[in-house]
Amino acid sequence: MSSFLRPAADQEALVAAHYRPVTSHLAIAPPVSVVIPAMNEAENLPYVFKTLPEWVHEVVLVDGNSTDGTIEVARQLWPDVKVVRQLGKGKGDALITGFAACTGEIIVMVDADGSADGNEIVSYVSALVGGADFAKGSRFANGGGTDDMTPIRKLGNRVLCSIVNHKFGARYTDLCYGYNAFWRHCLDEIALDCAGFEVETLMNIRVVKAGLRVQEIPSHEFVRIHGTSNLRAVRDGLRVLKVILQERGTRRRPPQRLAIAPAANRGEVS
């Protein structure tokens, strides 16, 4: 793996030249891209960007035709932000567009509503350089939590998660959560092809079916700071269930050997 525990002072120059410091004990060589799908999130972006680690390689903002100055605010907060204009609709479409524009070997997906803490990214990246293919955020793993889910959403998530675990042999504690990270090569294994909020479920199912190594990361979800979510519990819950049923027939592959795909610059940006 491309990871490095920082040594004594006599090797610090080597670390500085070839590795990106993450903590006082860990530095990494793989560049990290953060993908943020956003539509009219100008008021929330300051809370999102202020917690992003300075060591990330790039931030990719996928704008869904915002009318509130989202792009301008993002550029003020992170001058080097890569803005990708979404041509389609839906969160899944936005993420697929953002993933194609990434040049990093590690990709982190973060919501733009201020509910995620960017300081947790170090935990996701540490899991990946430690051997995982896919680092899956969980609000219900030990150490995680949520301030935002209603009782009916918690119940729906638990039921759907149980179905996925039973059908695909997974051991997830959370299913419908948008804070995840993975090696770029995983995209070739899971071939995403959905447009809506069900994209997280599809990813979780296909990484298991592909035999990829998954590690859950305890994560705390905060309440959306400004605006209202486009998520609708019943409507989107049914879409998630439909995805689960459509995916049920494919045989799970044995675990794959971890390989890091070379970074490539794809997608049009502005």
mmCIF file of C-alpha atoms in Angstrom:
data_model
loop_
_atom_site.group_PDB
_atom_site.id
_atom_site.type_symbol
_atom_site.label_atom_id
_atom_site.label_comp_id
_atom_site.label_asym_id
_atom_site.label_seq_id
_atom_site.Cartn_x
_atom_site.Cartn_y
_atom_site.Cartn_z
ATOM 1 C CA MET A 1 0.000 0.000 0.000
ATOM 2 C CA SER A 2 1.049 3.599 -0.546
ATOM 3 C CA SER A 3 1.173 4.530 3.119
ATOM 4 C CA PHE A 4 3.996 5.701 5.352
ATOM 5 C CA LEU A 5 4.404 6.021 9.092
ATOM 6 C CA ARG A 6 6.456 9.153 9.686
ATOM 7 C CA PRO A 7 9.965 8.230 10.865
ATOM 8 C CA ALA A 8 12.628 10.107 12.758
ATOM 9 C CA ALA A 9 13.999 13.490 11.698
ATOM 10 C CA ASP A 10 16.636 12.008 9.398
ATOM 11 C CA GLN A 11 13.917 10.916 6.952
ATOM 12 C CA GLU A 12 11.555 13.887 7.238
ATOM 13 C CA ALA A 13 12.924 15.444 4.038
ATOM 14 C CA LEU A 14 12.044 12.273 2.147
ATOM 15 C CA VAL A 15 8.531 12.338 3.555
ATOM 16 C CA ALA A 16 8.065 15.993 2.606
ATOM 17 C CA ALA A 17 9.237 15.313 -0.931
ATOM 18 C CA HIS A 18 7.145 12.239 -1.684
ATOM 19 C CA TYR A 19 4.283 12.096 0.809
ATOM 20 C CA ARG A 20 1.385 14.306 1.873
ATOM 21 C CA PRO A 21 1.155 14.732 5.688
ATOM 22 C CA VAL A 22 -2.219 13.660 7.089
ATOM 23 C CA THR A 23 -1.505 13.498 10.828
ATOM 24 C CA SER A 24 1.631 13.719 12.955
ATOM 25 C CA HIS A 25 2.004 9.947 12.546
ATOM 26 C CA LEU A 26 0.767 9.340 9.006
ATOM 27 C CA ALA A 27 1.588 10.615 5.539
ATOM 28 C CA ILE A 28 0.315 9.284 2.225
ATOM 29 C CA ALA A 29 1.374 9.354 -1.395
ATOM 30 C CA PRO A 30 -2.037 8.818 -3.078
ATOM 31 C CA PRO A 31 -3.795 12.119 -3.935
ATOM 32 C CA VAL A 32 -7.274 12.517 -2.415
ATOM 33 C CA SER A 33 -10.212 14.048 -4.297
ATOM 34 C CA VAL A 34 -13.328 15.256 -2.486
ATOM 35 C CA VAL A 35 -16.575 15.294 -4.492
ATOM 36 C CA ILE A 36 -19.384 17.600 -3.339
ATOM 37 C CA PRO A 37 -22.693 17.532 -5.263
ATOM 38 C CA ALA A 38 -24.543 20.816 -4.692
ATOM 39 C CA MET A 39 -27.632 22.650 -5.841
ATOM 40 C CA ASN A 40 -28.394 25.996 -4.191
ATOM 41 C CA GLU A 41 -26.164 25.321 -1.184
ATOM 42 C CA ALA A 42 -24.365 28.701 -1.041
ATOM 43 C CA GLU A 43 -25.303 29.258 2.616
ATOM 44 C CA ASN A 44 -24.065 25.832 3.676
ATOM 45 C CA LEU A 45 -20.774 25.700 1.795
ATOM 46 C CA PRO A 46 -18.824 27.794 4.354
ATOM 47 C CA TYR A 47 -19.567 25.128 6.973
ATOM 48 C CA VAL A 48 -18.582 22.352 4.565
ATOM 49 C CA PHE A 49 -15.324 23.848 3.346
ATOM 50 C CA LYS A 50 -14.030 25.005 6.715
ATOM 51 C CA THR A 51 -13.698 21.402 7.936
ATOM 52 C CA LEU A 52 -12.022 20.009 4.815
ATOM 53 C CA PRO A 53 -8.377 19.058 5.453
ATOM 54 C CA GLU A 54 -5.800 21.258 3.760
ATOM 55 C CA TRP A 55 -3.939 18.192 2.507
ATOM 56 C CA VAL A 56 -6.641 17.039 0.070
ATOM 57 C CA HIS A 57 -5.452 17.038 -3.526
ATOM 58 C CA GLU A 58 -8.571 18.597 -5.025
ATOM 59 C CA VAL A 59 -12.181 19.530 -4.319
ATOM 60 C CA VAL A 60 -14.669 18.810 -7.104
ATOM 61 C CA LEU A 61 -17.960 20.698 -6.817
ATOM 62 C CA VAL A 62 -20.728 19.339 -9.036
ATOM 63 C CA ASP A 63 -23.236 22.132 -9.532
ATOM 64 C CA GLY A 64 -26.815 21.188 -10.363
ATOM 65 C CA ASN A 65 -27.773 24.488 -12.033
ATOM 66 C CA SER A 66 -27.729 26.552 -8.846
ATOM 67 C CA THR A 67 -29.260 30.034 -8.863
ATOM 68 C CA ASP A 68 -28.024 31.280 -5.469
ATOM 69 C CA GLY A 69 -24.333 31.849 -6.197
ATOM 70 C CA THR A 70 -23.163 28.397 -5.111
ATOM 71 C CA ILE A 71 -20.311 28.375 -7.636
ATOM 72 C CA GLU A 72 -19.105 31.859 -6.700
ATOM 73 C CA VAL A 73 -19.138 31.057 -2.990
ATOM 74 C CA ALA A 74 -17.216 27.819 -3.584
ATOM 75 C CA ARG A 75 -14.511 29.654 -5.515
ATOM 76 C CA GLN A 76 -14.171 32.243 -2.769
ATOM 77 C CA LEU A 77 -13.826 29.554 -0.114
ATOM 78 C CA TRP A 78 -11.507 27.246 -2.071
ATOM 79 C CA PRO A 79 -9.863 29.144 -4.956
ATOM 80 C CA ASP A 80 -8.607 25.955 -6.622
ATOM 81 C CA VAL A 81 -12.004 24.234 -6.530
ATOM 82 C CA LYS A 82 -12.823 22.304 -9.699
ATOM 83 C CA VAL A 83 -16.385 23.145 -10.750
ATOM 84 C CA VAL A 84 -18.246 20.615 -12.886
ATOM 85 C CA ARG A 85 -21.634 21.572 -14.267
ATOM 86 C CA GLN A 86 -24.198 18.792 -14.034
ATOM 87 C CA LEU A 87 -26.097 18.166 -17.253
ATOM 88 C CA GLY A 88 -28.519 15.599 -15.868
ATOM 89 C CA LYS A 89 -30.591 15.539 -12.673
ATOM 90 C CA GLY A 90 -30.421 13.743 -9.346
ATOM 91 C CA LYS A 91 -27.769 12.985 -6.740
ATOM 92 C CA GLY A 92 -26.621 9.805 -8.422
ATOM 93 C CA ASP A 93 -26.091 11.606 -11.706
ATOM 94 C CA ALA A 94 -24.186 14.370 -9.889
ATOM 95 C CA LEU A 95 -21.868 11.914 -8.156
ATOM 96 C CA ILE A 96 -21.155 9.978 -11.337
ATOM 97 C CA THR A 97 -20.310 13.273 -13.047
ATOM 98 C CA GLY A 98 -18.035 14.283 -10.179
ATOM 99 C CA PHE A 99 -16.256 10.931 -10.026
ATOM 100 C CA ALA A 100 -15.404 11.188 -13.732
ATOM 101 C CA ALA A 101 -13.750 14.575 -13.125
ATOM 102 C CA CYS A 102 -11.539 13.391 -10.261
ATOM 103 C CA THR A 103 -7.796 13.000 -10.705
ATOM 104 C CA GLY A 104 -7.091 11.570 -7.236
ATOM 105 C CA GLU A 105 -6.497 7.888 -6.523
ATOM 106 C CA ILE A 106 -8.746 8.148 -3.452
ATOM 107 C CA ILE A 107 -12.220 9.659 -3.833
ATOM 108 C CA VAL A 108 -14.298 10.949 -0.920
ATOM 109 C CA MET A 109 -17.974 11.847 -1.356
ATOM 110 C CA VAL A 110 -19.401 14.524 0.956
ATOM 111 C CA ASP A 111 -22.844 16.162 1.071
ATOM 112 C CA ALA A 112 -23.099 19.941 0.667
ATOM 113 C CA ASP A 113 -25.690 20.585 3.387
ATOM 114 C CA GLY A 114 -23.245 20.920 6.286
ATOM 115 C CA SER A 115 -24.274 17.621 7.878
ATOM 116 C CA ALA A 116 -20.849 15.979 7.469
ATOM 117 C CA ASP A 117 -17.658 16.789 9.346
ATOM 118 C CA GLY A 118 -14.709 16.996 6.964
ATOM 119 C CA ASN A 119 -12.349 16.274 9.846
ATOM 120 C CA GLU A 120 -13.527 12.653 9.644
ATOM 121 C CA ILE A 121 -11.908 12.256 6.223
ATOM 122 C CA VAL A 122 -8.650 11.241 7.896
ATOM 123 C CA SER A 123 -10.414 8.156 9.311
ATOM 124 C CA TYR A 124 -11.687 7.175 5.868
ATOM 125 C CA VAL A 125 -8.307 7.660 4.219
ATOM 126 C CA SER A 126 -6.533 5.759 7.008
ATOM 127 C CA ALA A 127 -8.863 2.798 6.451
ATOM 128 C CA LEU A 128 -8.093 2.800 2.725
ATOM 129 C CA VAL A 129 -4.312 3.015 3.030
ATOM 130 C CA GLY A 130 -4.610 0.331 5.711
ATOM 131 C CA GLY A 131 -6.035 -2.177 3.231
ATOM 132 C CA ALA A 132 -9.710 -1.440 2.578
ATOM 133 C CA ASP A 133 -11.082 -0.837 -0.915
ATOM 134 C CA PHE A 134 -14.199 0.977 0.258
ATOM 135 C CA ALA A 135 -14.549 2.989 3.488
ATOM 136 C CA LYS A 136 -18.261 3.212 4.268
ATOM 137 C CA GLY A 137 -19.558 5.809 6.681
ATOM 138 C CA SER A 138 -21.994 4.570 9.320
ATOM 139 C CA ARG A 139 -24.136 6.574 11.693
ATOM 140 C CA PHE A 140 -24.998 3.437 13.653
ATOM 141 C CA ALA A 141 -21.580 1.867 14.153
ATOM 142 C CA ASN A 142 -20.041 2.338 17.600
ATOM 143 C CA GLY A 143 -18.919 5.956 17.792
ATOM 144 C CA GLY A 144 -21.317 7.183 15.096
ATOM 145 C CA GLY A 145 -24.562 9.117 15.455
ATOM 146 C CA THR A 146 -27.158 11.273 13.767
ATOM 147 C CA ASP A 147 -29.006 14.456 14.685
ATOM 148 C CA ASP A 148 -30.978 14.529 11.460
ATOM 149 C CA MET A 149 -32.909 11.283 10.943
ATOM 150 C CA THR A 150 -36.589 11.075 11.789
ATOM 151 C CA PRO A 151 -37.921 7.892 13.451
ATOM 152 C CA ILE A 152 -39.515 6.733 10.201
ATOM 153 C CA ARG A 153 -36.259 7.207 8.300
ATOM 154 C CA LYS A 154 -34.349 5.292 10.968
ATOM 155 C CA LEU A 155 -36.843 2.441 10.755
ATOM 156 C CA GLY A 156 -36.754 2.391 6.976
ATOM 157 C CA ASN A 157 -32.964 2.444 6.929
ATOM 158 C CA ARG A 158 -32.812 -0.417 9.427
ATOM 159 C CA VAL A 159 -35.268 -2.558 7.458
ATOM 160 C CA LEU A 160 -33.579 -1.928 4.117
ATOM 161 C CA CYS A 161 -30.160 -2.537 5.650
ATOM 162 C CA SER A 162 -31.327 -5.880 7.028
ATOM 163 C CA ILE A 163 -32.624 -6.904 3.604
ATOM 164 C CA VAL A 164 -29.293 -6.069 1.957
ATOM 165 C CA ASN A 165 -27.342 -7.927 4.633
ATOM 166 C CA HIS A 166 -29.520 -10.996 4.193
ATOM 167 C CA LYS A 167 -29.587 -10.967 0.386
ATOM 168 C CA PHE A 168 -25.943 -10.181 -0.271
ATOM 169 C CA GLY A 169 -24.109 -11.455 2.787
ATOM 170 C CA ALA A 170 -23.106 -7.981 3.956
ATOM 171 C CA ARG A 171 -22.654 -6.848 7.559
ATOM 172 C CA TYR A 172 -23.661 -3.226 7.259
ATOM 173 C CA THR A 173 -24.984 -1.203 10.182
ATOM 174 C CA ASP A 174 -26.082 1.665 7.909
ATOM 175 C CA LEU A 175 -27.266 1.665 4.307
ATOM 176 C CA CYS A 176 -28.445 5.058 3.069
ATOM 177 C CA TYR A 177 -25.580 7.390 3.994
ATOM 178 C CA GLY A 178 -23.710 9.656 1.616
ATOM 179 C CA TYR A 179 -20.344 9.957 3.360
ATOM 180 C CA ASN A 180 -18.026 7.348 1.853
ATOM 181 C CA ALA A 181 -14.526 7.010 0.386
ATOM 182 C CA PHE A 182 -12.922 4.529 -1.970
ATOM 183 C CA TRP A 183 -9.987 3.816 -4.243
ATOM 184 C CA ARG A 184 -10.576 5.018 -7.771
ATOM 185 C CA HIS A 185 -10.276 1.503 -9.182
ATOM 186 C CA CYS A 186 -13.547 0.575 -7.449
ATOM 187 C CA LEU A 187 -15.489 2.552 -10.066
ATOM 188 C CA ASP A 188 -14.534 -0.057 -12.665
ATOM 189 C CA GLU A 189 -15.913 -2.775 -10.396
ATOM 190 C CA ILE A 190 -19.288 -1.238 -9.498
ATOM 191 C CA ALA A 191 -20.318 0.539 -12.752
ATOM 192 C CA LEU A 192 -22.809 3.051 -11.318
ATOM 193 C CA ASP A 193 -25.903 3.660 -13.417
ATOM 194 C CA CYS A 194 -28.605 5.360 -11.339
ATOM 195 C CA ALA A 195 -29.611 9.004 -11.002
ATOM 196 C CA GLY A 196 -31.302 9.443 -7.627
ATOM 197 C CA PHE A 197 -30.718 9.160 -3.871
ATOM 198 C CA GLU A 198 -30.578 5.384 -4.223
ATOM 199 C CA VAL A 199 -27.012 5.713 -5.501
ATOM 200 C CA GLU A 200 -25.516 5.063 -2.033
ATOM 201 C CA THR A 201 -27.449 1.808 -1.730
ATOM 202 C CA LEU A 202 -26.381 0.724 -5.199
ATOM 203 C CA MET A 203 -22.736 1.401 -4.326
ATOM 204 C CA ASN A 204 -23.002 -0.547 -1.078
ATOM 205 C CA ILE A 205 -24.550 -3.535 -2.824
ATOM 206 C CA ARG A 206 -22.142 -3.623 -5.738
ATOM 207 C CA VAL A 207 -18.971 -3.347 -3.670
ATOM 208 C CA VAL A 208 -20.111 -6.446 -1.783
ATOM 209 C CA LYS A 209 -21.012 -8.277 -4.979
ATOM 210 C CA ALA A 210 -17.618 -7.365 -6.443
ATOM 211 C CA GLY A 211 -15.859 -8.876 -3.437
ATOM 212 C CA LEU A 212 -14.215 -5.589 -2.475
ATOM 213 C CA ARG A 213 -12.894 -5.046 1.024
ATOM 214 C CA VAL A 214 -15.270 -2.836 2.997
ATOM 215 C CA GLN A 215 -14.592 -1.134 6.321
ATOM 216 C CA GLU A 216 -17.271 0.837 8.133
ATOM 217 C CA ILE A 217 -16.231 4.199 9.576
ATOM 218 C CA PRO A 218 -18.217 5.615 12.538
ATOM 219 C CA SER A 219 -19.556 9.004 11.461
ATOM 220 C CA HIS A 220 -21.729 11.656 13.053
ATOM 221 C CA GLU A 221 -24.396 13.289 10.909
ATOM 222 C CA PHE A 222 -25.427 16.799 11.899
ATOM 223 C CA VAL A 223 -28.641 18.605 11.039
ATOM 224 C CA ARG A 224 -28.752 20.422 7.705
ATOM 225 C CA ILE A 225 -27.855 24.028 8.496
ATOM 226 C CA HIS A 226 -29.825 25.978 5.878
ATOM 227 C CA GLY A 227 -32.550 25.058 3.417
ATOM 228 C CA THR A 228 -34.552 21.877 3.076
ATOM 229 C CA SER A 229 -33.576 18.480 1.749
ATOM 230 C CA ASN A 230 -34.940 17.067 -1.491
ATOM 231 C CA LEU A 231 -35.043 13.637 0.168
ATOM 232 C CA ARG A 232 -38.529 12.156 0.558
ATOM 233 C CA ALA A 233 -38.637 9.173 2.911
ATOM 234 C CA VAL A 234 -41.407 7.128 1.263
ATOM 235 C CA ARG A 235 -40.636 7.974 -2.359
ATOM 236 C CA ASP A 236 -36.900 7.453 -2.055
ATOM 237 C CA GLY A 237 -37.315 4.443 0.223
ATOM 238 C CA LEU A 238 -39.287 2.735 -2.530
ATOM 239 C CA ARG A 239 -36.563 3.605 -5.044
ATOM 240 C CA VAL A 240 -33.986 2.042 -2.736
ATOM 241 C CA LEU A 241 -36.097 -1.102 -2.388
ATOM 242 C CA LYS A 242 -36.435 -1.312 -6.164
ATOM 243 C CA VAL A 243 -32.643 -1.189 -6.523
ATOM 244 C CA ILE A 244 -32.245 -3.964 -3.955
ATOM 245 C CA LEU A 245 -34.705 -6.201 -5.764
ATOM 246 C CA GLN A 246 -33.125 -5.530 -9.156
ATOM 247 C CA GLU A 247 -29.678 -6.414 -7.852
ATOM 248 C CA ARG A 248 -30.612 -9.590 -6.027
ATOM 249 C CA GLY A 249 -29.817 -12.094 -8.761
ATOM 250 C CA THR A 250 -26.098 -11.515 -9.308
ATOM 251 C CA ARG A 251 -23.647 -13.886 -7.670
ATOM 252 C CA ARG A 252 -21.131 -12.408 -5.265
ATOM 253 C CA ARG A 253 -17.520 -12.597 -6.430
ATOM 254 C CA PRO A 254 -14.671 -13.679 -4.128
ATOM 255 C CA PRO A 255 -12.578 -10.946 -2.468
ATOM 256 C CA GLN A 256 -10.262 -9.140 -4.865
ATOM 257 C CA ARG A 257 -6.637 -8.279 -4.365
ATOM 258 C CA LEU A 258 -6.254 -4.565 -3.727
ATOM 259 C CA ALA A 259 -4.802 -2.657 -6.660
ATOM 260 C CA ILE A 260 -4.456 1.085 -7.031
ATOM 261 C CA ALA A 261 -5.456 2.350 -10.443
ATOM 262 C CA PRO A 262 -3.416 5.222 -11.893
ATOM 263 C CA ALA A 263 -5.060 8.617 -11.674
ATOM 264 C CA ALA A 264 -6.587 9.928 -14.870
ATOM 265 C CA ASN A 265 -8.131 13.270 -15.670
ATOM 266 C CA ARG A 266 -11.586 12.768 -17.111
ATOM 267 C CA GLY A 267 -14.593 15.020 -17.529
ATOM 268 C CA GLU A 268 -15.090 18.621 -18.569
ATOM 269 C CA VAL A 269 -14.747 21.300 -15.927
ATOM 270 C CA SER A 270 -15.019 25.041 -15.740
#
